[in-house]
Short mmCIF file of C-alpha atoms in Angstrom, two decimals:
data_model
loop_
_atom_site.label_atom_id
_atom_site.label_comp_id
_atom_site.label_asym_id
_atom_site.label_seq_id
_atom_site.Cartn_x
_atom_site.Cartn_y
_atom_site.Cartn_z
CA MET A 30 -28.24 23.83 -23.07
CA LYS A 31 -30.74 21.41 -22.35
CA ASN A 32 -32.97 21.92 -25.08
CA TRP A 33 -30.04 21.80 -27.51
CA ILE A 34 -29.42 18.20 -25.82
CA LYS A 35 -32.90 17.67 -26.78
CA LYS A 36 -32.69 19.00 -30.32
CA HIS A 37 -29.19 17.60 -31.26
CA PRO A 38 -28.83 14.46 -29.16
CA ARG A 39 -25.88 12.38 -31.34
CA ALA A 40 -23.84 15.42 -31.48
CA ALA A 41 -23.88 16.07 -27.81
CA PHE A 42 -23.30 12.38 -27.53
CA TRP A 43 -19.90 12.65 -29.70
CA THR A 44 -18.81 16.11 -28.31
CA GLY A 45 -19.11 14.41 -24.34
CA ALA A 46 -16.97 11.61 -26.38
CA VAL A 47 -14.21 13.51 -27.90
CA PHE A 48 -14.36 15.55 -24.59
CA LEU A 49 -13.63 12.41 -22.86
CA SER A 50 -10.80 11.23 -25.11
CA LEU A 51 -9.51 14.64 -24.74
CA LEU A 52 -9.32 14.44 -20.85
CA PHE A 53 -7.91 10.81 -21.02
CA LEU A 54 -4.96 11.78 -23.77
CA MET A 55 -4.08 14.64 -21.21
CA TYR A 56 -4.02 12.65 -18.44
CA TRP A 57 -1.79 9.29 -20.21
CA MET A 58 0.29 12.65 -21.44
CA ARG A 59 0.90 14.07 -17.87
CA GLN A 60 1.68 10.37 -16.17
CA ASN A 61 3.91 9.65 -19.31
CA SER A 62 5.69 12.77 -18.92
CA ILE A 63 5.68 12.69 -15.01
CA ALA A 64 7.14 9.16 -14.93
CA ALA A 65 9.78 9.91 -17.40
CA ALA A 66 11.24 12.81 -15.52
CA VAL A 67 11.72 10.42 -12.34
CA GLU A 68 13.81 8.18 -13.98
CA GLY A 69 15.87 10.81 -16.12
CA THR A 70 16.69 12.83 -13.15
CA LEU A 71 17.72 9.28 -11.18
CA THR A 72 21.77 9.14 -11.02
CA ASP A 73 24.03 6.49 -9.81
CA GLU A 74 24.84 7.88 -6.11
CA PRO A 75 26.53 5.10 -4.14
CA ARG A 76 25.09 2.25 -2.32
CA GLY A 77 25.64 0.99 1.39
CA GLY A 78 28.07 -1.65 0.94
CA LYS A 79 26.72 -4.04 4.42
CA ALA A 80 23.25 -5.78 3.18
CA VAL A 81 20.33 -4.28 5.84
CA GLU A 82 17.33 -5.66 7.38
CA SER A 83 13.93 -4.08 6.97
CA ASP A 84 11.90 -2.86 10.19
CA PHE A 85 9.59 -0.93 8.82
CA TYR A 86 6.85 -2.57 9.86
CA VAL A 87 8.14 -4.18 12.57
CA MET A 88 8.82 -1.18 14.63
CA GLN A 89 5.49 0.32 14.32
CA LEU A 90 3.74 -2.89 16.24
CA THR A 91 2.53 -2.35 19.69
CA GLY A 92 4.02 -4.07 22.08
CA LYS A 93 0.85 -6.22 22.51
CA GLU A 94 1.12 -6.80 18.41
CA ALA A 95 4.96 -7.62 18.61
CA GLU A 96 4.23 -10.41 20.84
CA ALA A 97 1.76 -11.35 18.67
CA TYR A 98 4.20 -11.49 15.92
CA GLY A 99 6.65 -13.19 17.85
CA LEU A 100 4.41 -16.06 19.11
CA LEU A 101 3.80 -16.61 15.38
CA GLN A 102 7.18 -16.31 13.42
CA GLU A 103 8.54 -18.68 16.44
CA ARG A 104 5.85 -21.33 15.50
CA LEU A 105 6.79 -20.63 11.33
CA ASP A 106 10.69 -21.25 12.19
CA GLN A 107 9.98 -24.57 14.34
CA LYS A 108 7.05 -25.49 11.74
CA GLN A 109 4.70 -26.32 14.25
CA GLY A 110 1.04 -25.67 12.61
CA GLY A 111 -2.47 -25.57 14.47
CA ILE A 112 -4.35 -23.55 17.06
CA VAL A 113 -2.73 -20.65 18.15
CA GLU A 114 -3.82 -18.74 21.11
CA PHE A 115 -2.73 -15.22 21.23
CA PRO A 116 -1.05 -13.68 24.47
CA GLU A 117 -3.99 -10.82 24.63
CA LYS A 118 -6.91 -10.35 22.20
CA LEU A 119 -6.44 -8.64 19.16
CA SER A 120 -9.16 -6.49 16.98
CA GLY A 121 -9.45 -7.03 13.82
CA GLU A 122 -6.79 -4.25 12.68
CA GLU A 123 -4.37 -5.51 15.05
CA TYR A 124 -4.79 -9.58 13.56
CA LEU A 125 -4.22 -7.62 10.16
CA ARG A 126 -1.23 -5.98 10.81
CA VAL A 127 0.49 -8.45 12.69
CA THR A 128 -0.14 -11.42 10.02
CA THR A 129 0.29 -8.82 6.96
CA VAL A 130 4.17 -8.12 8.75
CA LEU A 131 4.33 -11.64 8.93
CA GLU A 132 4.25 -12.41 5.43
CA ASP A 133 5.33 -9.08 4.14
CA GLU A 134 8.60 -8.01 6.27
CA GLY A 135 11.67 -10.12 4.59
CA TYR A 136 11.15 -14.02 5.50
CA ASP A 137 9.83 -16.49 3.08
CA TYR A 138 7.85 -18.38 4.56
CA PHE A 139 5.92 -19.58 2.04
CA TYR A 140 5.27 -23.03 3.60
CA GLY A 141 2.56 -20.90 5.89
CA PHE A 142 0.21 -18.55 6.87
CA VAL A 143 -2.52 -17.85 9.36
CA ASP A 144 -5.90 -18.04 8.86
CA ILE A 145 -9.19 -18.12 10.20
CA PRO A 146 -9.20 -15.62 13.17
CA MET A 147 -11.84 -16.69 15.83
CA THR A 148 -13.28 -15.72 18.64
CA GLU A 149 -12.65 -17.73 22.66
CA ASN A 150 -14.85 -20.13 21.94
CA GLY A 151 -14.14 -20.82 18.66
CA VAL A 152 -16.38 -18.98 16.56
CA TYR A 153 -15.01 -17.88 13.44
CA VAL A 154 -15.18 -13.92 12.94
CA LYS A 155 -15.15 -13.61 9.60
CA HIS A 156 -18.32 -15.56 9.11
CA GLY A 157 -20.77 -14.20 6.89
CA GLY A 158 -18.18 -12.26 5.00
CA ALA A 159 -17.36 -9.45 7.96
CA ASP A 160 -14.36 -7.17 7.36
CA LEU A 161 -11.84 -7.36 9.87
CA MET A 162 -11.27 -3.65 9.89
CA ASN A 163 -14.62 -3.06 11.22
CA ILE A 164 -14.09 -5.71 13.85
CA LYS A 165 -13.00 -3.38 16.56
CA GLU A 166 -13.95 -4.81 19.39
CA LYS A 167 -10.71 -6.81 20.80
CA LYS A 168 -11.90 -10.45 20.37
CA ILE A 169 -9.84 -12.52 18.62
CA ALA A 170 -8.17 -15.16 20.77
CA LYS A 171 -6.24 -17.62 18.38
CA ALA A 172 -6.73 -18.54 15.00
CA ILE A 173 -5.00 -21.45 12.84
CA LEU A 174 -1.70 -21.59 11.47
CA PHE A 175 -1.30 -23.65 8.27
CA LEU A 176 1.91 -25.45 7.17
CA SER A 177 2.18 -26.79 3.65
CA CYS A 178 3.56 -29.54 5.10
CA ALA A 179 1.40 -30.89 8.00
CA GLU A 180 -0.45 -34.19 7.42
CA GLY A 181 -4.02 -32.47 7.92
CA ILE A 182 -3.23 -30.03 5.09
CA GLN A 183 -6.43 -31.16 3.49
CA ILE A 184 -9.34 -31.00 6.06
CA SER A 185 -11.89 -28.33 5.42
CA GLY A 186 -13.37 -26.51 8.23
CA GLU A 187 -17.06 -27.39 9.28
CA TYR A 188 -18.70 -24.42 9.95
CA ALA A 189 -22.47 -23.96 12.48
CA ASP A 190 -24.44 -21.27 11.35
CA ASP A 191 -23.11 -18.73 14.11
CA GLY A 192 -19.56 -19.37 12.26
CA ARG A 193 -18.38 -21.54 15.12
CA VAL A 194 -15.66 -23.97 13.56
CA MET A 195 -17.25 -27.45 14.86
CA ASN A 196 -13.90 -29.69 13.86
CA LEU A 197 -11.46 -27.33 15.46
CA GLU A 198 -10.11 -29.66 17.19
CA GLU A 199 -9.70 -32.64 15.22
CA ALA A 200 -7.85 -29.87 12.67
CA GLY A 201 -5.59 -28.46 15.31
CA GLN A 202 -4.56 -31.79 15.76
CA ALA A 203 -4.07 -32.85 12.30
CA LEU A 204 -2.28 -29.54 11.37
CA ALA A 205 0.10 -30.17 14.37
CA VAL A 206 1.77 -33.11 12.49
CA ASN A 207 3.82 -32.64 9.85
CA ASP A 208 4.27 -35.04 7.15
CA LYS A 209 8.88 -35.69 7.24
CA ALA A 210 8.88 -35.99 3.34
CA GLU A 211 7.09 -32.75 2.91
CA GLU A 212 9.19 -30.88 5.51
CA ASP A 213 12.35 -31.91 3.73
CA LYS A 214 10.91 -30.32 0.45
CA ILE A 215 10.51 -26.97 2.10
CA GLY A 216 14.45 -27.38 2.79
CA GLU A 217 15.23 -28.07 -0.35
CA ILE A 218 13.54 -25.26 -1.83
CA GLN A 219 15.02 -22.77 0.82
CA VAL A 220 18.11 -24.11 0.01
CA GLN A 221 17.37 -23.69 -4.06
CA THR A 222 15.83 -20.17 -3.13
CA GLU A 223 19.08 -19.25 -1.22
CA GLU A 224 21.71 -19.67 -3.55
CA ILE A 225 19.62 -17.71 -6.58
CA LEU A 226 19.50 -14.65 -4.85
CA SER A 227 23.27 -15.55 -3.51
CA ASP A 228 23.93 -15.59 -7.24
CA ILE A 229 22.19 -12.31 -7.97
CA ILE A 230 23.75 -10.67 -5.69
CA GLU A 231 27.51 -12.13 -6.65
CA GLY A 232 26.86 -10.67 -10.20
CA LEU A 233 26.26 -7.39 -9.35
CA PRO A 234 29.31 -4.81 -9.87
CA GLU A 235 30.67 -3.52 -7.12
CA GLU A 236 31.22 -0.03 -8.52
CA TYR A 237 27.53 -0.18 -9.55
CA GLY A 238 25.43 2.88 -7.50
CA GLU A 239 21.74 3.04 -6.69
CA LYS A 240 20.32 3.56 -10.01
CA ARG A 241 22.17 0.63 -12.07
CA THR A 242 21.89 -1.37 -9.40
CA ALA A 243 18.08 -0.96 -9.01
CA ASP A 244 18.23 -1.69 -13.37
CA TYR A 245 20.44 -4.59 -12.80
CA PHE A 246 17.69 -6.32 -10.35
CA LEU A 247 15.06 -5.07 -12.70
CA ASP A 248 16.33 -6.96 -15.69
CA TRP A 249 17.44 -10.08 -13.74
CA LEU A 250 13.57 -10.35 -13.21
CA ASP A 251 12.36 -9.35 -16.80
CA GLU A 252 14.72 -11.74 -17.65
CA ASN A 253 14.11 -15.09 -15.56
CA LEU A 254 10.39 -14.96 -14.53
CA SER A 255 7.31 -14.13 -15.99
CA ILE A 256 3.95 -12.91 -14.46
CA THR A 257 1.51 -15.44 -12.91
CA SER A 258 -1.63 -15.08 -10.94
CA GLY A 259 -1.29 -19.22 -10.19
CA SER A 260 -1.80 -21.92 -11.73
CA ASP A 261 -0.62 -20.11 -14.84
CA GLY A 262 -3.30 -17.56 -14.34
CA GLU A 263 -6.32 -20.12 -15.11
CA THR A 264 -9.66 -19.51 -13.06
CA VAL A 265 -9.53 -22.35 -10.91
CA THR A 266 -11.34 -24.10 -8.12
CA TYR A 267 -8.52 -25.03 -5.26
CA SER A 268 -10.23 -28.33 -2.98
CA GLY A 269 -7.97 -27.73 0.01
CA MET A 270 -5.61 -25.29 1.30
CA LYS A 271 -2.74 -27.76 -0.48
CA ASP A 272 -3.49 -26.55 -3.67
CA VAL A 273 -3.43 -23.20 -2.19
CA PHE A 274 -0.33 -23.32 -1.21
CA GLU A 275 1.34 -25.23 -4.27
CA GLY A 276 -1.01 -23.05 -7.02
CA ILE A 277 -0.46 -19.70 -5.35
CA TYR A 278 1.28 -19.72 -2.33
CA ILE A 279 4.82 -20.05 -3.57
CA TYR A 280 4.44 -17.83 -6.20
CA ASN A 281 3.62 -14.90 -3.50
CA ASN A 282 7.47 -15.58 -1.86
CA LEU A 283 11.05 -15.20 -2.65
CA SER A 284 10.70 -19.07 -3.50
CA ALA A 285 8.74 -17.66 -6.42
CA VAL A 286 12.46 -17.60 -8.42
CA THR A 287 12.85 -21.17 -8.31
CA LEU A 288 9.94 -21.58 -10.36
CA ASP A 289 10.73 -19.05 -12.74
CA LYS A 290 7.53 -17.30 -12.59
CA ALA A 291 6.06 -14.98 -9.79
CA THR A 292 3.08 -12.77 -8.98
CA ALA A 293 2.60 -9.20 -8.77
CA LEU A 294 3.52 -9.41 -4.96
CA GLY A 295 6.17 -12.62 -5.22
CA TYR A 296 8.10 -9.35 -7.73
CA ALA A 297 7.62 -6.98 -5.37
CA LYS A 298 9.15 -8.89 -2.11
CA ILE A 299 12.09 -10.47 -4.65
CA LEU A 300 13.00 -6.88 -5.24
CA SER A 301 12.88 -6.02 -1.80
CA GLU A 302 14.67 -8.51 -0.69
CA LEU A 303 17.50 -7.69 -3.44
CA PHE A 304 17.54 -4.28 -2.63
CA ASN A 305 18.15 -4.90 1.25
CA ARG A 306 20.80 -7.21 0.50
CA ALA A 307 22.30 -4.40 -1.82
CA GLY A 308 22.33 -1.99 1.13
CA MET A 309 20.03 -0.04 -0.44
CA GLU A 310 16.70 -0.28 2.67
CA SER A 311 13.18 -1.60 0.92
CA HIS A 312 10.25 -2.70 1.99
CA ILE A 313 6.82 -3.63 0.21
CA VAL A 314 4.10 -1.85 0.08
CA ARG A 315 -0.19 -3.30 -0.01
CA GLY A 316 -2.70 -1.13 -1.53
CA ILE A 317 -5.54 -0.87 -4.25
CA TRP A 318 -4.87 -0.01 -7.41
CA GLY A 319 -7.01 2.10 -9.60
CA ARG A 320 -8.52 5.49 -9.66
CA SER A 321 -11.79 4.54 -10.87
CA GLN A 322 -14.42 2.37 -8.74
CA PHE A 323 -15.15 0.10 -11.98
CA ARG A 324 -11.64 -0.41 -12.29
CA GLN A 325 -9.70 -1.74 -8.65
CA GLU A 326 -7.82 -4.15 -7.86
CA GLY A 327 -5.28 -5.23 -4.72
CA TYR A 328 -1.58 -4.16 -5.96
CA VAL A 329 2.01 -3.86 -4.76
CA LEU A 330 4.88 -1.89 -5.13
CA THR A 331 8.42 -1.83 -4.05
CA ALA A 332 9.40 0.77 -1.53
CA VAL A 333 13.19 1.54 -1.62
CA GLU A 334 15.46 4.82 -0.37
CA MET A 335 17.20 6.49 -3.67
CA ASN A 336 19.21 9.84 -3.95
CA GLY A 337 17.83 10.74 -0.70
CA GLN A 338 13.78 9.63 -1.51
CA THR A 339 11.68 6.94 -1.36
CA LEU A 340 11.04 5.90 -4.56
CA TYR A 341 8.50 3.25 -5.48
CA ILE A 342 8.65 0.57 -8.05
CA ASP A 343 6.51 -1.73 -10.09
CA ALA A 344 8.71 -5.00 -10.21
CA SER A 345 6.78 -6.81 -11.78
CA GLY A 346 5.68 -4.54 -14.60
CA ALA A 347 1.95 -5.70 -14.82
CA LYS A 348 0.78 -1.90 -14.96
CA SER A 349 3.39 -0.71 -17.55
CA GLY A 350 0.50 -0.20 -19.67
CA GLU A 351 -0.63 2.96 -17.03
CA LEU A 352 2.50 3.81 -16.82
CA ALA A 353 3.44 4.15 -20.09
CA ASP A 354 6.18 1.77 -20.21
CA HIS A 355 7.79 3.14 -16.57
CA ARG A 356 8.91 1.85 -13.55
CA PHE A 357 9.94 4.25 -10.80
CA LEU A 358 7.18 6.34 -8.92
CA ARG A 359 7.25 9.08 -6.59
CA GLU A 360 5.23 8.81 -3.56
CA GLN A 361 2.90 11.07 -4.63
CA GLU A 362 2.31 9.64 -7.56
CA ALA A 363 2.68 6.42 -6.18
CA LYS A 364 -0.19 7.61 -4.34
CA ASN A 365 -2.15 9.11 -6.81
CA HIS A 366 -2.68 5.87 -8.93
CA MET A 367 -2.98 3.19 -5.53
CA LYS A 368 -4.37 3.87 -2.05
CA PHE A 369 -2.23 2.59 0.44
CA VAL A 370 -3.50 0.37 2.79
CA GLU A 371 -4.78 2.50 6.28
CA TYR A 372 -3.75 0.08 8.76
CA PHE A 373 0.02 1.19 9.14
CA ASP A 374 1.59 4.61 8.33
CA TYR A 375 3.40 5.82 5.08
CA THR A 376 3.92 9.42 6.11
CA SER A 377 7.31 8.87 7.36
CA ASP A 378 8.43 6.46 4.45
CA LEU A 379 12.00 4.59 5.27
#
């Protein structure tokens, strides 16, 4: 074989190219038939009549994690930004679990998020590019809660060579004071968001079962929102946290319905929220999309209980090209396409 390749390199090249093309075609046809088979078997089973509230992630928190989560949730609800000291020190994975639940478990905190995890001495634990999952020591004692309405939202952190936040006290104090006009804007967006979501649910015919309900929600998303990566998909440099809130974060949450466009994360959250309001338990699932290490990216699907099983939906349709224009996936197919995050358990999904 080696001698033949040496003698006929061009023929060997084209033989290999044809072989790879056939493999790709077979894979695409398999994915197409599987996705089609999923949607073809779904029936319009009766759905629960009452709204449900997903606790998929909250129920997986340990006692220590739940305490930190409750503290952050209270600070967000009361719009008290600045430095937050955790009741007990957290490892990197524990911190990730707490902050993920805070962002993903059904609340529309488009106006605030937690970042800059630090040691007791104010050293930023991710300084130098450290991966939180590799921080096994329980040394994260505090973090900063950023609010879009904070007067000091544009203050940038100043770091020493060892990662210590040199202007921590100044930044913490500035982030703890809110601008009243900006607070009022948050309230206005919350009201608008609720009105839109309520209108969608009110327009859902009572006789619609699970499948027609899913189709109704997906049709609404397709007709009323467009996909964005933030700032109209352009590559931009953000000068401060305020730009991050306005250019990205608001599109990642339920609040995106007020702006007529959303990121894939925003789509997934909106669809999940609508399912829960319609009596179909749902949550979002984050992970890394792509089988090849050269074509991988963070992505998110919406998990929902339908027809007695957990199905995963590409809410935004951004992966339609890889799914032959289908949106529904069974668990194993979803995991074939996307590696779910490892710091939550999905073995007993929903």
